[in-house]
Amino acid sequence: MLRMLQGKTMKYALKLKKKLHPAFKILFCLCVMSSLSSHALAYKAPDFTLFDQAGNSITLKDYRGKGLIIHFWGSWCPFCKELQPGLDVLYRKYKKSGLEVLAVSIGESPVADPQKALKALGVSFKTAVKGDKVARIYNVAGTPASYFINRVGEVVWVTNTGNAFHPKVEATIRLILNLDQ
């Protein structure tokens, strides 16, 4: 499926390239190639220890051998709230195949209740709170930020999309779970 997506994207990119000023064509091609091959640039996910609102610890090691999406968000972020119900649909669809989703709340006020905010949206995945230090380790520049980590602990894709149904999201879930091999 990823190859099919890349083929369609490349055809569109080539049509668009014809309309660009010559000075921008090289830059455009480099950007398209970079976005299509980001899954091949895997790097080891930094380890962390976080806590849920009840005080239970959560570490990256807890997810060893599973596909993981670390979703950095804030209860104040409208794009995060748009993404989360769809992300939960995908979580439920692929949970039996080994997918886990960890929401990491960042930039919250002291009175915020991130778990309650997710529950109100009907979201079932686990939430860690006070994740600002981990967000800095992962170089999170804004929310939402979702890090797709394969079963061997490598980050294979990072996205800031607010659309869980973007084709590359599900294709990358299948990639981190090794479902298309």
Coordinates of N, CA and C in Angstrom, one line a residue:
M1 N 0.8 -1.2 0.0 CA 0.0 0.0 0.0 C 0.9 1.3 0.0
L2 N 2.0 1.2 0.8 CA 2.9 2.4 0.8 C 3.4 2.7 -0.6
R3 N 3.8 1.6 -1.3 CA 4.3 1.9 -2.7 C 3.3 2.5 -3.6
M4 N 2.0 2.0 -3.4 CA 0.9 2.6 -4.2 C 0.7 4.1 -3.9
L5 N 0.8 4.4 -2.6 CA 0.6 5.8 -2.2 C 1.8 6.6 -2.7
Q6 N 3.0 6.1 -2.7 CA 4.1 6.8 -3.2 C 4.0 7.1 -4.7
G7 N 3.5 6.1 -5.4 CA 3.3 6.2 -6.8 C 2.3 7.3 -7.2
K8 N 1.2 7.4 -6.5 CA 0.1 8.4 -6.7 C 0.7 9.8 -6.4
T9 N 1.4 9.9 -5.2 CA 1.9 11.1 -4.8 C 3.0 11.6 -5.8
M10 N 3.8 10.7 -6.3 CA 4.8 11.1 -7.2 C 4.2 11.6 -8.5
K11 N 3.1 11.0 -9.0 CA 2.5 11.4 -10.3 C 2.0 12.8 -10.1
Y12 N 1.3 13.1 -9.0 CA 0.8 14.4 -8.7 C 2.0 15.4 -8.6
A13 N 3.0 15.0 -7.9 CA 4.2 15.9 -7.8 C 4.8 16.3 -9.1
L14 N 4.9 15.3 -10.0 CA 5.4 15.6 -11.3 C 4.6 16.6 -12.1
K15 N 3.2 16.5 -12.0 CA 2.4 17.4 -12.7 C 2.6 18.8 -12.1
L16 N 2.6 18.9 -10.8 CA 2.8 20.2 -10.1 C 4.2 20.8 -10.4
K17 N 5.2 20.0 -10.6 CA 6.6 20.4 -10.8 C 6.6 21.2 -12.2
K18 N 5.8 20.7 -13.2 CA 5.8 21.4 -14.5 C 5.4 22.8 -14.4
K19 N 4.6 23.2 -13.4 CA 4.0 24.5 -13.2 C 4.9 25.4 -12.4
L20 N 6.0 24.9 -11.8 CA 6.8 25.7 -11.0 C 7.9 26.5 -11.7
H21 N 8.3 27.6 -11.2 CA 9.4 28.4 -11.7 C 10.7 27.5 -11.6
P22 N 11.6 27.5 -12.6 CA 12.8 26.6 -12.6 C 13.6 26.7 -11.3
A23 N 13.6 27.9 -10.7 CA 14.4 28.0 -9.5 C 13.9 27.1 -8.3
F24 N 12.6 26.8 -8.4 CA 12.0 26.1 -7.3 C 11.9 24.6 -7.6
K25 N 12.2 24.2 -8.8 CA 12.0 22.8 -9.2 C 12.9 21.8 -8.4
I26 N 14.1 22.2 -8.2 CA 15.0 21.3 -7.4 C 14.6 21.2 -6.0
L27 N 14.3 22.3 -5.4 CA 13.9 22.3 -4.0 C 12.6 21.5 -3.8
F28 N 11.7 21.6 -4.8 CA 10.4 20.9 -4.7 C 10.7 19.4 -4.8
C29 N 11.5 19.0 -5.7 CA 11.8 17.5 -5.9 C 12.4 17.0 -4.6
L30 N 13.3 17.7 -4.0 CA 14.0 17.3 -2.7 C 13.0 17.1 -1.6
C31 N 12.0 18.1 -1.5 CA 11.0 18.0 -0.5 C 10.1 16.8 -0.7
V32 N 9.7 16.6 -1.9 CA 8.8 15.4 -2.2 C 9.5 14.1 -1.9
M33 N 10.8 14.0 -2.3 CA 11.5 12.7 -2.1 C 11.7 12.5 -0.6
S34 N 12.0 13.6 0.1 CA 12.2 13.5 1.6 C 10.9 13.0 2.3
S35 N 9.8 13.6 1.9 CA 8.5 13.2 2.5 C 8.1 11.7 2.2
L36 N 8.5 11.3 1.1 CA 8.1 9.9 0.7 C 9.0 8.9 1.3
S37 N 10.2 9.2 1.6 CA 11.2 8.2 2.1 C 11.5 8.4 3.6
S38 N 10.6 9.1 4.3 CA 10.9 9.4 5.7 C 10.9 8.1 6.6
H39 N 10.1 7.1 6.1 CA 10.1 5.8 6.9 C 11.4 5.1 6.8
A40 N 12.2 5.4 5.9 CA 13.5 4.7 5.7 C 14.6 5.3 6.6
L41 N 14.3 6.4 7.3 CA 15.3 7.1 8.1 C 15.1 6.8 9.6
A42 N 15.0 5.5 9.9 CA 14.7 5.1 11.3 C 15.9 5.4 12.2
Y43 N 15.5 5.8 13.4 CA 16.5 6.1 14.5 C 15.9 5.5 15.8
K44 N 16.8 5.2 16.7 CA 16.4 4.6 18.0 C 15.6 5.7 18.8
A45 N 14.4 5.2 19.3 CA 13.6 6.1 20.1 C 14.2 6.3 21.4
P46 N 14.3 7.6 21.9 CA 14.9 7.9 23.2 C 14.0 7.3 24.3
D47 N 14.6 6.7 25.3 CA 13.9 6.1 26.4 C 13.4 7.2 27.3
F48 N 12.3 6.9 28.1 CA 11.7 7.8 28.9 C 11.0 7.1 30.1
T49 N 10.7 7.9 31.1 CA 9.8 7.4 32.2 C 8.8 8.6 32.4
L50 N 7.5 8.2 32.3 CA 6.5 9.2 32.5 C 5.5 8.6 33.6
F51 N 4.4 9.3 33.9 CA 3.4 8.9 34.8 C 2.1 9.2 34.3
D52 N 1.1 8.3 34.6 CA -0.3 8.7 34.3 C -0.8 9.5 35.5
Q53 N -2.1 9.9 35.4 CA -2.6 10.8 36.4 C -2.8 10.1 37.8
A54 N -2.8 8.8 37.8 CA -2.9 8.0 39.1 C -1.5 7.8 39.7
G55 N -0.4 8.2 39.0 CA 0.9 8.1 39.5 C 1.7 6.8 39.1
N56 N 1.0 6.0 38.2 CA 1.7 4.8 37.7 C 2.7 5.1 36.6
S57 N 3.9 4.5 36.7 CA 5.0 4.8 35.8 C 4.7 4.2 34.4
I58 N 5.2 4.8 33.4 CA 5.1 4.4 32.0 C 6.5 4.6 31.4
T59 N 7.1 3.6 30.8 CA 8.4 3.7 30.1 C 8.3 3.2 28.7
L60 N 9.2 3.6 27.9 CA 9.3 3.1 26.5 C 9.5 1.5 26.6
K61 N 10.2 1.0 27.5 CA 10.4 -0.4 27.6 C 9.1 -1.2 27.8
D62 N 8.1 -0.5 28.4 CA 6.8 -1.2 28.5 C 6.2 -1.6 27.2
Y63 N 6.7 -1.0 26.1 CA 6.1 -1.2 24.8 C 7.0 -2.1 23.9
R64 N 8.1 -2.6 24.5 CA 9.0 -3.4 23.7 C 8.3 -4.6 23.0
G65 N 8.6 -4.7 21.7 CA 8.0 -5.7 20.8 C 6.7 -5.4 20.2
K66 N 6.2 -4.2 20.5 CA 4.9 -3.7 20.0 C 5.2 -2.5 19.0
G67 N 4.2 -2.2 18.2 CA 4.2 -1.0 17.4 C 3.6 0.1 18.3
L68 N 4.2 1.2 18.3 CA 3.8 2.3 19.2 C 3.7 3.6 18.5
I69 N 2.6 4.3 18.8 CA 2.5 5.7 18.4 C 2.5 6.5 19.7
I70 N 3.5 7.4 19.8 CA 3.6 8.4 20.9 C 3.0 9.6 20.4
H71 N 1.9 10.0 20.9 CA 1.1 11.2 20.5 C 1.2 12.3 21.5
F72 N 2.0 13.3 21.2 CA 2.2 14.5 22.0 C 1.0 15.4 21.8
W73 N 0.4 15.9 22.8 CA -0.8 16.7 22.7 C -1.0 17.6 23.9
G74 N -2.0 18.5 23.8 CA -2.4 19.3 24.9 C -3.9 19.4 24.9
S75 N -4.5 19.4 26.1 CA -6.0 19.5 26.2 C -6.5 20.8 25.6
W76 N -5.6 21.8 25.4 CA -6.0 23.1 24.9 C -5.8 23.1 23.4
C77 N -5.4 22.0 22.7 CA -5.1 22.0 21.3 C -6.2 21.5 20.5
P78 N -6.9 22.3 19.7 CA -8.0 21.9 18.9 C -7.7 20.9 17.8
F79 N -6.5 20.9 17.2 CA -6.1 19.9 16.2 C -5.9 18.6 16.9
C80 N -5.4 18.5 18.1 CA -5.3 17.3 18.8 C -6.6 16.6 19.0
K81 N -7.6 17.4 19.4 CA -9.0 16.9 19.7 C -9.6 16.4 18.4
E82 N -9.2 17.0 17.3 CA -9.7 16.5 16.0 C -9.0 15.2 15.6
L83 N -7.8 15.0 15.9 CA -7.0 13.8 15.6 C -7.4 12.6 16.5
Q84 N -7.6 12.8 17.8 CA -7.7 11.7 18.7 C -8.8 10.7 18.5
P85 N -10.1 11.1 18.1 CA -11.1 10.1 17.9 C -10.7 9.1 16.7
G86 N -10.1 9.7 15.7 CA -9.7 8.9 14.5 C -8.5 8.0 14.9
L87 N -7.6 8.5 15.7 CA -6.5 7.8 16.1 C -7.0 6.6 17.0
D88 N -8.0 6.8 17.8 CA -8.6 5.7 18.6 C -9.2 4.7 17.7
V89 N -9.9 5.1 16.6 CA -10.4 4.1 15.7 C -9.3 3.2 15.2
L90 N -8.2 3.8 14.8 CA -7.1 3.0 14.2 C -6.4 2.1 15.3
Y91 N -6.4 2.7 16.6 CA -5.9 1.9 17.7 C -6.7 0.6 17.9
R92 N -8.0 0.8 17.9 CA -8.9 -0.3 18.1 C -8.8 -1.3 17.0
K93 N -8.6 -0.8 15.8 CA -8.5 -1.7 14.6 C -7.3 -2.6 14.6
Y94 N -6.1 -2.0 15.1 CA -4.9 -2.7 15.0 C -4.3 -3.2 16.4
K95 N -5.1 -3.0 17.5 CA -4.7 -3.4 18.8 C -4.3 -4.9 18.9
K96 N -5.1 -5.7 18.3 CA -4.9 -7.2 18.3 C -3.6 -7.5 17.5
S97 N -3.2 -6.7 16.6 CA -2.0 -6.9 15.8 C -0.7 -6.4 16.6
G98 N -0.9 -5.8 17.7 CA 0.2 -5.3 18.5 C 0.4 -3.8 18.6
L99 N -0.6 -3.0 18.1 CA -0.4 -1.5 18.2 C -0.8 -1.0 19.5
E100 N 0.0 -0.1 20.0 CA -0.3 0.7 21.2 C -0.2 2.2 20.9
V101 N -1.0 3.0 21.6 CA -0.9 4.4 21.4 C -0.8 5.0 22.8
L102 N 0.2 5.9 23.0 CA 0.4 6.5 24.2 C 0.3 8.0 24.0
A103 N -0.7 8.7 24.6 CA -0.9 10.1 24.5 C 0.0 10.7 25.6
V104 N 0.8 11.7 25.3 CA 1.7 12.4 26.2 C 1.2 13.9 26.3
S105 N 0.6 14.2 27.4 CA 0.1 15.6 27.5 C 1.3 16.5 27.9
I106 N 1.3 17.7 27.1 CA 2.3 18.7 27.4 C 1.7 20.1 27.4
G107 N 2.4 21.0 28.1 CA 2.0 22.4 28.1 C 0.7 22.6 28.9
E108 N 0.4 21.8 29.8 CA -0.9 21.9 30.5 C -0.8 22.9 31.7
S109 N -1.9 23.4 32.1 CA -2.0 24.2 33.3 C -2.1 23.3 34.5
P110 N -1.7 23.7 35.6 CA -1.7 22.9 36.8 C -3.1 22.2 37.1
V111 N -4.2 22.8 36.7 CA -5.5 22.3 37.0 C -6.1 21.5 35.9
A112 N -5.4 21.3 34.8 CA -5.8 20.5 33.6 C -6.0 19.0 34.0
D113 N -7.0 18.4 33.4 CA -7.2 16.9 33.6 C -7.2 16.2 32.2
P114 N -6.0 15.9 31.7 CA -5.9 15.4 30.4 C -6.7 14.1 30.2
Q115 N -6.6 13.2 31.2 CA -7.4 11.9 31.1 C -8.9 12.1 30.9
K116 N -9.4 13.1 31.6 CA -10.8 13.4 31.6 C -11.1 14.0 30.2
A117 N -10.2 14.8 29.6 CA -10.5 15.4 28.3 C -10.5 14.3 27.2
L118 N -9.6 13.3 27.3 CA -9.7 12.2 26.4 C -10.9 11.3 26.6
K119 N -11.3 11.1 27.8 CA -12.5 10.2 28.1 C -13.7 10.9 27.5
A120 N -13.8 12.2 27.6 CA -14.9 13.0 27.0 C -15.0 12.8 25.5
L121 N -13.9 12.5 24.9 CA -13.9 12.3 23.4 C -14.1 10.8 23.1
G122 N -14.2 10.0 24.1 CA -14.4 8.6 23.9 C -13.1 7.8 23.5
V123 N -12.0 8.4 23.8 CA -10.7 7.8 23.5 C -10.3 6.8 24.6
S124 N -9.7 5.7 24.1 CA -9.4 4.6 25.1 C -8.0 4.3 25.3
F125 N -7.1 5.0 24.6 CA -5.7 4.7 24.8 C -5.1 5.5 26.1
K126 N -4.0 5.0 26.5 CA -3.4 5.5 27.8 C -2.8 6.9 27.6
T127 N -2.9 7.7 28.7 CA -2.4 9.0 28.7 C -1.3 9.2 29.8
A128 N -0.2 9.8 29.4 CA 0.8 10.2 30.4 C 0.7 11.7 30.6
V129 N 1.0 12.2 31.8 CA 0.9 13.6 32.0 C 2.2 14.2 32.3
K130 N 2.3 15.6 32.3 CA 3.5 16.3 32.5 C 4.7 15.8 31.7
G131 N 4.4 15.7 30.4 CA 5.4 15.1 29.4 C 6.4 16.1 28.8
D132 N 6.5 17.3 29.3 CA 7.2 18.4 28.7 C 8.7 18.0 28.6
K133 N 9.3 17.4 29.6 CA 10.7 17.0 29.4 C 10.9 15.9 28.3
V134 N 10.0 15.0 28.2 CA 10.1 14.0 27.2 C 9.9 14.6 25.8
A135 N 9.0 15.6 25.7 CA 8.8 16.3 24.5 C 10.0 17.0 24.0
R136 N 10.8 17.6 25.0 CA 12.1 18.2 24.6 C 13.1 17.1 24.1
I137 N 13.1 16.0 24.7 CA 14.0 14.9 24.3 C 13.7 14.5 22.9
Y138 N 12.4 14.4 22.6 CA 11.9 14.0 21.2 C 11.9 15.2 20.2
N139 N 12.3 16.4 20.7 CA 12.3 17.6 19.8 C 11.0 17.9 19.3
V140 N 9.9 17.8 20.1 CA 8.6 18.2 19.7 C 8.5 19.7 19.6
A141 N 8.1 20.2 18.4 CA 8.0 21.6 18.1 C 6.6 22.2 18.3
G142 N 5.6 21.3 18.3 CA 4.2 21.7 18.4 C 3.3 20.6 18.5
T143 N 2.0 20.8 18.7 CA 1.1 19.7 18.8 C 0.0 19.9 17.7
P144 N -0.5 18.8 17.3 CA -0.2 17.4 17.7 C 1.1 17.0 17.0
A145 N 1.8 16.1 17.7 CA 3.1 15.5 17.1 C 3.0 14.0 17.4
S146 N 3.0 13.2 16.4 CA 2.9 11.7 16.6 C 4.1 11.0 16.0
Y147 N 4.7 10.2 16.9 CA 5.9 9.5 16.6 C 5.6 8.0 16.4
F148 N 5.9 7.5 15.3 CA 5.6 6.1 14.9 C 6.8 5.2 15.2
I149 N 6.7 4.3 16.1 CA 7.9 3.5 16.5 C 7.6 2.0 16.2
N150 N 8.6 1.4 15.6 CA 8.4 0.0 15.2 C 8.7 -0.9 16.3
R151 N 8.5 -2.2 16.1 CA 8.6 -3.2 17.2 C 10.0 -3.4 17.7
V152 N 11.0 -2.8 17.0 CA 12.4 -2.9 17.6 C 12.8 -1.5 18.2
G153 N 11.9 -0.6 18.3 CA 12.2 0.6 19.1 C 12.7 1.7 18.2
E154 N 12.5 1.7 16.9 CA 13.0 2.8 16.0 C 11.9 3.7 15.6
V155 N 12.1 5.0 15.7 CA 11.2 6.0 15.1 C 11.3 5.9 13.6
V156 N 10.2 5.6 13.0 CA 10.2 5.5 11.5 C 9.5 6.7 10.8
W157 N 8.7 7.4 11.5 CA 7.9 8.5 10.9 C 7.4 9.4 12.0
V158 N 7.5 10.7 11.8 CA 7.0 11.8 12.7 C 6.0 12.6 11.8
T159 N 4.9 12.9 12.4 CA 3.9 13.8 11.7 C 3.2 14.7 12.6
N160 N 2.8 15.8 12.1 CA 2.0 16.8 12.8 C 0.6 16.9 12.3
T161 N 0.2 15.9 11.5 CA -1.2 15.9 11.0 C -2.2 15.9 12.0
G162 N -3.3 16.5 11.8 CA -4.5 16.4 12.6 C -5.5 15.5 12.0
N163 N -5.1 14.8 11.0 CA -6.1 13.9 10.2 C -5.6 12.4 10.4
A164 N -6.2 11.7 11.3 CA -5.9 10.3 11.5 C -6.1 9.4 10.2
F165 N -7.0 9.9 9.3 CA -7.3 9.1 8.2 C -6.5 9.5 6.9
H166 N -5.5 10.3 7.1 CA -4.6 10.5 6.0 C -4.0 9.1 5.6
P167 N -3.9 8.8 4.4 CA -3.5 7.5 4.0 C -2.1 7.1 4.5
K168 N -1.2 8.0 4.7 CA 0.1 7.6 5.2 C 0.1 7.2 6.7
V169 N -0.9 7.7 7.4 CA -1.0 7.3 8.8 C -1.2 5.8 8.9
E170 N -2.2 5.3 8.3 CA -2.5 3.8 8.3 C -1.4 3.0 7.7
A171 N -0.9 3.5 6.6 CA 0.2 2.8 5.9 C 1.4 2.7 6.9
T172 N 1.7 3.7 7.7 CA 2.8 3.6 8.6 C 2.5 2.8 9.8
I173 N 1.2 2.7 10.2 CA 0.9 1.8 11.3 C 1.1 0.3 10.8
R174 N 0.8 0.0 9.6 CA 1.0 -1.3 9.0 C 2.5 -1.6 8.9
L175 N 3.3 -0.5 8.6 CA 4.7 -0.7 8.5 C 5.3 -1.0 9.9
I176 N 4.9 -0.3 10.9 CA 5.6 -0.5 12.2 C 5.1 -1.8 12.8
L177 N 4.0 -2.4 12.3 CA 3.6 -3.7 12.8 C 4.0 -4.8 11.9
N178 N 4.8 -4.5 10.9 CA 5.2 -5.5 9.9 C 4.1 -6.3 9.3
L179 N 3.0 -5.7 9.0 CA 1.8 -6.4 8.5 C 1.8 -6.7 7.0
D180 N 2.6 -6.0 6.2 CA 2.6 -6.1 4.8 C 3.8 -6.9 4.3
Q181 N 4.5 -7.6 5.1 CA 5.7 -8.4 4.7 C 5.4 -9.8 4.4

